[in-house]
Amino acid sequence: MFQPTYPIRTPRLALRPVTMDDLDDVYAFQRRPDVVRWMLGAQPRTREQSRLSVLAMAGEDAWRAEGDCLTVAAVTDAGVIGIVELVWRSRLERTAELGFVFHPDHGGRGLATEAATAVLDCGFAKFGLHRVYGRCHCRNAASARLMGRLGMRQEARHVESYLFRGEWADQLVFAILAHEWRAGTRTPPS
Ligand SMILES: CC(C)(COP(=O)(O)OP(=O)(O)OC[C@H]1O[C@@H](n2cnc3c(N)ncnc32)[C@H](O)[C@@H]1OP(=O)(O)O)[C@@H](O)C(=O)NCCC(=O)NCCS
C-alpha cells in the first residue's frame, strides 16, 4: 500500500484526504458551469451528486491496488479550495494519471500548480513512479498551461478521439518522466 504522510504541506497549502465535512466547499466549485465546462460529463453537480462525489473521494486516501485513485483536498484558511488526484494506472509500468480541479475564486495565484507539484513529488519520490500523464480537452487552455508549468510535455493530440457533449473532440496528452521531474525542468513559482 502507498499512503502519503498527511498533511502534505506546501508553502501555502495543506493537502489531506477529503472528508464528508468538505461537502459545502467541494459543492461550491462542482456546482459551477465554468469549472466543469471542459470536464467529462461537463454538467454542474447537484448537491446530492456532490455528496456522492465527496463520499467516493473520502475513501481515496491511499493506493491499495492498481486502478486506485489518491485524492487530496487542497486546504487554506478559506477551507477546501481544490482537489488533486493521482490515479494508479499501471503497476508494471509505474504509471499514474494526474487530475485537478480548483475553485476559480482561488485561481490565478499558482495554488493549483503548488498542490499538483507536491502530489507529483510524492508520486515520484515516495511511490517510485516512472511516468505521470495528464489529459485534457484541446480547448481547456488553463489545464494545458498548468501541465506545462509542471514541466509536462505535450506528447499527443488525439484527434476526434472522444465524444464531448455529443461532438467529437480532440484530447491533449501531457506527460513527464521521473528523471525529468528530478532534473526539475518545470517553471519555478514566481
Ligand atoms: C485547471 C485549473 C486547476 C488551473 O487553475 P489556475 O488558476 O490557472 O492554476 P494555478 O492555481 O496554478 O495558477 C496559475 C496561474 O496563476 C499565475 N500565477 C500567479 N502566481 C503564481 C505562482 N506563484 N506560481 C505559479 N503561477 C502563478 C500563473 O501565471 C497562471 O496564470 P496563467 O495561466 O494565466 O498564465 C483550473 O482552471 C480549473 O480548476 N479548471 C476547471 C477544472 C478542470 O478543467 N480541470 C482539468 C480537467 S482536465
Coordinates of C-alpha atoms and ligand atoms in Angstrom, one line a residue:
M1 CA 0.0 0.0 0.0
F2 CA 1.2 3.5 -0.8
Q3 CA -0.1 6.2 1.5
P4 CA 1.4 9.7 1.9
T5 CA 2.0 11.1 5.4
Y6 CA -0.7 13.6 5.9
P7 CA -1.0 16.5 5.8
I8 CA 1.4 17.2 2.9
R9 CA 2.5 20.7 3.5
T10 CA 3.4 23.3 0.8
P11 CA 4.2 26.9 1.4
R12 CA 0.6 28.0 1.1
L13 CA -1.5 24.8 1.4
A14 CA -2.2 21.7 3.4
L15 CA -3.0 18.6 1.4
R16 CA -5.0 15.9 3.2
P17 CA -7.7 13.3 2.4
V18 CA -11.2 14.5 1.7
T19 CA -13.8 14.1 4.4
M20 CA -17.6 14.5 4.4
D21 CA -17.2 17.8 6.2
D22 CA -15.8 19.1 2.9
L23 CA -19.1 18.8 1.1
D24 CA -20.1 22.5 1.2
D25 CA -16.6 23.6 0.0
V26 CA -16.5 21.0 -2.8
Y27 CA -20.1 21.7 -3.9
A28 CA -19.2 25.4 -4.1
F29 CA -17.0 24.6 -7.1
Q30 CA -18.6 21.4 -8.5
R31 CA -21.8 23.4 -9.0
R32 CA -20.2 26.0 -11.3
P33 CA -20.6 25.6 -15.1
D34 CA -17.3 27.4 -15.6
V35 CA -15.5 24.7 -13.5
V36 CA -17.0 21.7 -15.2
R37 CA -17.0 23.2 -18.7
W38 CA -14.2 21.0 -20.1
M39 CA -14.5 18.1 -17.8
L40 CA -16.0 14.7 -18.7
G41 CA -19.7 14.9 -18.0
A42 CA -19.5 18.7 -18.3
Q43 CA -22.6 19.2 -16.2
P44 CA -22.6 21.2 -12.9
R45 CA -23.3 18.9 -10.0
T46 CA -26.4 19.0 -7.8
R47 CA -25.7 19.0 -4.1
E48 CA -26.7 15.3 -4.0
Q49 CA -24.2 14.5 -6.8
S50 CA -21.5 16.4 -4.9
R51 CA -22.4 14.4 -1.7
L52 CA -21.8 11.2 -3.6
S53 CA -18.6 12.5 -5.2
V54 CA -17.3 13.6 -1.8
L55 CA -18.3 10.2 -0.3
A56 CA -16.3 8.4 -3.0
M57 CA -13.3 10.8 -2.7
A58 CA -13.3 10.4 1.1
G59 CA -12.2 6.8 0.7
E60 CA -9.3 7.6 -1.7
D61 CA -6.5 8.2 0.8
A62 CA -4.1 5.6 -0.4
W63 CA -3.2 3.3 -3.3
R64 CA -4.0 -0.3 -2.4
A65 CA -4.4 -1.8 -5.8
E66 CA -3.8 -0.8 -9.4
G67 CA -6.6 1.5 -10.6
D68 CA -7.0 3.2 -7.2
C69 CA -7.2 7.0 -7.1
L70 CA -5.4 9.0 -4.5
T71 CA -7.4 12.2 -3.9
V72 CA -6.3 15.1 -1.7
A73 CA -8.1 18.3 -0.7
A74 CA -6.1 21.5 -1.0
V75 CA -6.8 23.5 2.1
T76 CA -6.2 27.1 3.1
D77 CA -7.8 29.3 5.8
A78 CA -10.7 29.6 3.4
G79 CA -11.3 25.8 3.5
V80 CA -11.0 23.3 0.7
I81 CA -10.2 25.3 -2.5
G82 CA -9.4 22.5 -4.8
I83 CA -8.8 18.8 -5.4
V84 CA -5.8 17.0 -6.9
E85 CA -6.0 13.3 -7.8
L86 CA -3.4 10.7 -8.9
V87 CA -4.8 7.5 -10.4
W88 CA -2.5 4.4 -10.3
R89 CA -2.9 3.3 -14.0
S90 CA -0.2 0.6 -14.2
R91 CA 1.8 -1.3 -11.6
L92 CA 4.1 -2.8 -14.2
E93 CA 4.8 0.5 -15.9
R94 CA 4.7 2.5 -12.6
T95 CA 2.5 5.0 -14.3
A96 CA -0.2 7.3 -12.9
E97 CA -2.6 9.9 -14.2
L98 CA -2.9 13.4 -12.7
G99 CA -6.1 15.3 -12.4
F100 CA -7.1 18.6 -10.7
V101 CA -10.0 21.0 -10.1
F102 CA -9.9 24.3 -8.2
H103 CA -12.4 26.9 -7.2
P104 CA -12.0 29.9 -9.6
D105 CA -12.1 32.3 -6.7
H106 CA -8.7 31.0 -5.8
G107 CA -7.3 30.7 -9.3
G108 CA -4.5 32.7 -10.9
R109 CA -2.2 32.5 -7.9
G110 CA -0.3 29.3 -8.6
L111 CA -2.1 27.3 -5.9
A112 CA -3.2 24.5 -8.3
T113 CA 0.4 24.3 -9.5
E114 CA 1.7 24.3 -5.9
A115 CA -0.7 21.4 -5.0
A116 CA 0.0 19.4 -8.1
T117 CA 3.7 19.8 -7.6
A118 CA 3.5 18.3 -4.2
V119 CA 1.4 15.4 -5.4
L120 CA 3.8 14.7 -8.3
D121 CA 6.7 14.9 -5.9
C122 CA 5.1 12.3 -3.7
G123 CA 4.4 10.1 -6.7
F124 CA 7.9 10.2 -8.0
A125 CA 9.9 10.4 -4.8
K126 CA 7.8 8.2 -2.4
F127 CA 5.9 5.9 -4.7
G128 CA 8.7 5.4 -7.3
L129 CA 6.6 6.3 -10.3
H130 CA 8.3 6.1 -13.7
R131 CA 5.8 8.3 -15.6
V132 CA 2.8 10.6 -14.9
Y133 CA 0.5 11.7 -17.6
G134 CA -2.5 14.0 -17.8
R135 CA -5.2 14.5 -20.4
C136 CA -7.5 17.4 -21.2
H137 CA -9.9 18.7 -23.8
C138 CA -8.0 20.6 -26.5
R139 CA -9.8 23.9 -25.5
N140 CA -9.0 23.5 -21.8
A141 CA -6.2 26.1 -22.0
A142 CA -5.9 26.6 -18.2
S143 CA -5.4 22.8 -17.7
A144 CA -2.8 22.6 -20.6
R145 CA -0.9 25.6 -19.2
L146 CA -0.9 24.1 -15.7
M147 CA 0.6 20.8 -17.0
G148 CA 3.2 22.8 -19.0
R149 CA 4.1 24.7 -15.8
L150 CA 4.6 21.4 -14.1
G151 CA 7.2 20.5 -16.7
M152 CA 5.0 18.0 -18.5
R153 CA 5.5 17.9 -22.3
Q154 CA 2.6 17.7 -24.7
E155 CA 3.1 14.2 -26.3
A156 CA -0.1 13.9 -28.3
R157 CA -3.2 15.4 -29.7
H158 CA -5.6 12.6 -30.2
V159 CA -7.9 14.0 -32.9
E160 CA -11.6 13.5 -32.5
S161 CA -10.8 10.7 -30.0
Y162 CA -13.8 11.1 -27.7
L163 CA -17.3 12.3 -27.5
F164 CA -17.8 15.5 -25.6
R165 CA -21.3 16.9 -25.3
G166 CA -22.2 14.7 -28.2
E167 CA -19.5 16.1 -30.5
W168 CA -16.1 14.5 -31.4
A169 CA -13.4 16.3 -29.5
D170 CA -9.6 16.4 -29.6
Q171 CA -7.7 15.4 -26.5
L172 CA -4.3 16.6 -25.5
V173 CA -1.9 14.2 -23.6
F174 CA 0.9 15.6 -21.5
A175 CA 3.5 13.5 -19.6
I176 CA 6.7 13.7 -17.5
L177 CA 9.2 11.0 -16.6
A178 CA 10.8 10.5 -13.2
H179 CA 14.3 11.6 -14.4
E180 CA 12.8 14.7 -15.9
W181 CA 11.0 15.5 -12.7
R182 CA 14.2 15.1 -10.7
A183 CA 16.0 17.3 -13.2
G184 CA 13.5 20.0 -12.3
T185 CA 12.8 21.5 -15.7
R186 CA 9.5 22.9 -14.5
T187 CA 8.8 26.6 -14.2
P188 CA 9.5 27.6 -10.6
P189 CA 6.7 29.5 -8.8
S190 CA 7.3 33.3 -9.0
Ligands
LIG1 C1 -7.0 23.7 -14.4 C2 -7.1 24.7 -13.2 C3 -6.9 24.0 -11.9 C4 -6.0 25.8 -13.4 O1 -6.2 26.8 -12.4 P1 -5.2 28.1 -12.5 O2 -5.7 29.1 -11.5 O3 -4.9 28.5 -13.9 O4 -3.8 27.4 -11.9 P2 -2.9 27.9 -10.8 O5 -3.6 28.0 -9.5 O6 -1.7 27.1 -10.8 O7 -2.5 29.4 -11.2 C5 -1.7 29.6 -12.4 C6 -1.9 31.0 -12.9 O8 -1.6 31.9 -11.9 C7 -0.4 32.6 -12.3 N1 0.4 32.7 -11.1 C8 0.4 33.7 -10.2 N2 1.2 33.4 -9.2 C9 1.8 32.2 -9.4 C10 2.7 31.4 -8.7 N3 3.2 31.8 -7.6 N4 3.1 30.2 -9.3 C11 2.5 29.8 -10.4 N5 1.6 30.5 -11.1 C12 1.2 31.7 -10.6 C13 0.2 31.9 -13.4 O9 0.8 32.8 -14.3 C14 -1.1 31.3 -14.1 O10 -1.8 32.2 -14.9 P3 -1.9 31.9 -16.5 O11 -2.5 30.5 -16.6 O12 -2.9 33.0 -16.9 O13 -0.6 32.1 -17.0 C15 -8.4 25.5 -13.2 O14 -8.6 26.2 -14.3 C16 -9.6 24.5 -13.0 O15 -9.9 24.0 -11.9 N6 -10.4 24.3 -14.1 C17 -11.6 23.5 -14.1 C18 -11.3 22.0 -13.8 C19 -10.6 21.4 -15.0 O16 -10.8 21.7 -16.1 N7 -9.6 20.5 -14.6 C20 -8.8 19.8 -15.5 C21 -9.6 18.7 -16.2 S1 -8.6 18.0 -17.5

